[in-house]
């Protein structure tokens, strides 16, 4: 029996084949969860759901920056699964811009998806989790929030991901009496579609030199941490930020 047997999970931004969301969805499905993959494109979300182990998974179109769309996703998941046990707020975008290059449009795009999207999607599932007196919310932050950027994301990305940490902790405090946990994951340098092809060999060597474990992370490394935070293994863990960075930031 899997760690998530009988549980249902919503994972946002999980249609990209090599992304953190898809790896998390796959691991959750392997542990017997029923998974709803949410992404901008309904067909891609559906294909990603069909690709998961087991059966009964669904793919839904949803823009996390739209509060009504988030509510519609929660409603659709309730209709399909009857409950909502886990939310992984994975949807996010990054832009490698310097401070003075950040336009209002850049700021809005990055902050809206990472921070506003995490808030809206959480707001959409909390009433059901409160009714159940249980739930686990897992938010994707970044080592960039802790160390002030340094690899890909510009300062607006660092700011959005730092905002996710503050939101995670405030939610943990407020929701704990309802039996709902809220935790964040801070990945370091992970080999995904976002990072593929963006680094010169020299840049990559420099990044790896700063990682004591000497390798880039894999999407599965982040998924394993999400599984821990989603499952009852972490029943007494809330308001935490878990570093998955190979030792590149030890604090």
XYZ file of C-alpha atoms in Angstrom, residues 81-163:
83
model
C -12.797 12.583 -6.282
C -15.141 13.635 -3.460
C -12.322 15.124 -1.388
C -9.114 17.167 -1.594
C -6.243 15.992 0.600
C -3.143 17.508 -0.977
C -2.338 20.633 -2.968
C 1.083 21.127 -4.551
C 1.493 24.715 -5.740
C 4.117 24.049 -8.389
C 3.116 26.452 -11.189
C 5.757 29.125 -11.690
C 7.770 30.994 -14.280
C 11.259 32.460 -14.169
C 13.076 35.170 -16.090
C 16.854 35.735 -15.969
C 16.744 39.525 -15.793
C 18.945 42.034 -13.995
C 17.392 44.483 -11.537
C 17.126 47.437 -13.920
C 15.752 45.273 -16.742
C 12.592 44.277 -14.841
C 9.583 45.931 -16.470
C 6.122 46.166 -14.891
C 5.065 43.342 -17.232
C 7.962 41.139 -16.068
C 7.136 41.811 -12.441
C 3.460 41.038 -12.930
C 4.086 37.844 -14.879
C 6.522 36.276 -12.417
C 4.875 37.443 -9.206
C 1.360 36.605 -10.368
C 2.051 32.954 -11.153
C 4.341 32.095 -8.226
C 2.792 34.141 -5.453
C -0.751 35.135 -6.395
C -1.287 31.669 -7.912
C -0.182 29.975 -4.696
C -2.563 32.166 -2.684
C -5.561 31.715 -5.002
C -5.212 27.959 -5.399
C -4.796 27.539 -1.651
C -7.880 29.682 -1.014
C -9.798 27.461 -3.425
C -9.060 24.200 -1.557
C -9.028 25.382 2.064
C -12.828 25.284 2.625
C -12.898 21.580 1.678
C -9.791 20.806 3.749
C -11.367 22.619 6.714
C -14.530 20.565 6.293
C -12.419 17.393 6.332
C -10.288 18.689 9.235
C -7.222 17.551 7.273
C -5.009 18.566 4.384
C -1.453 19.182 3.293
C -0.392 22.167 1.176
C 3.078 22.006 -0.392
C 4.420 25.204 -1.937
C 7.388 25.441 -4.303
C 9.785 28.187 -3.312
C 13.454 28.265 -4.341
C 16.990 28.516 -3.007
C 16.897 31.772 -4.979
C 14.594 33.201 -2.276
C 17.097 32.324 0.449
C 20.321 33.404 -1.196
C 19.047 36.274 -3.361
C 19.102 34.701 -6.814
C 22.325 33.706 -8.438
C 21.527 31.122 -11.111
C 18.495 31.875 -13.305
C 15.734 33.916 -11.832
C 16.066 37.662 -11.605
C 15.416 39.678 -8.442
C 11.648 39.643 -9.098
C 11.773 35.823 -9.101
C 13.709 35.830 -5.807
C 11.132 38.229 -4.380
C 8.170 36.130 -5.531
C 9.684 32.929 -4.146
C 10.560 34.662 -0.863
C 6.936 35.783 -0.732
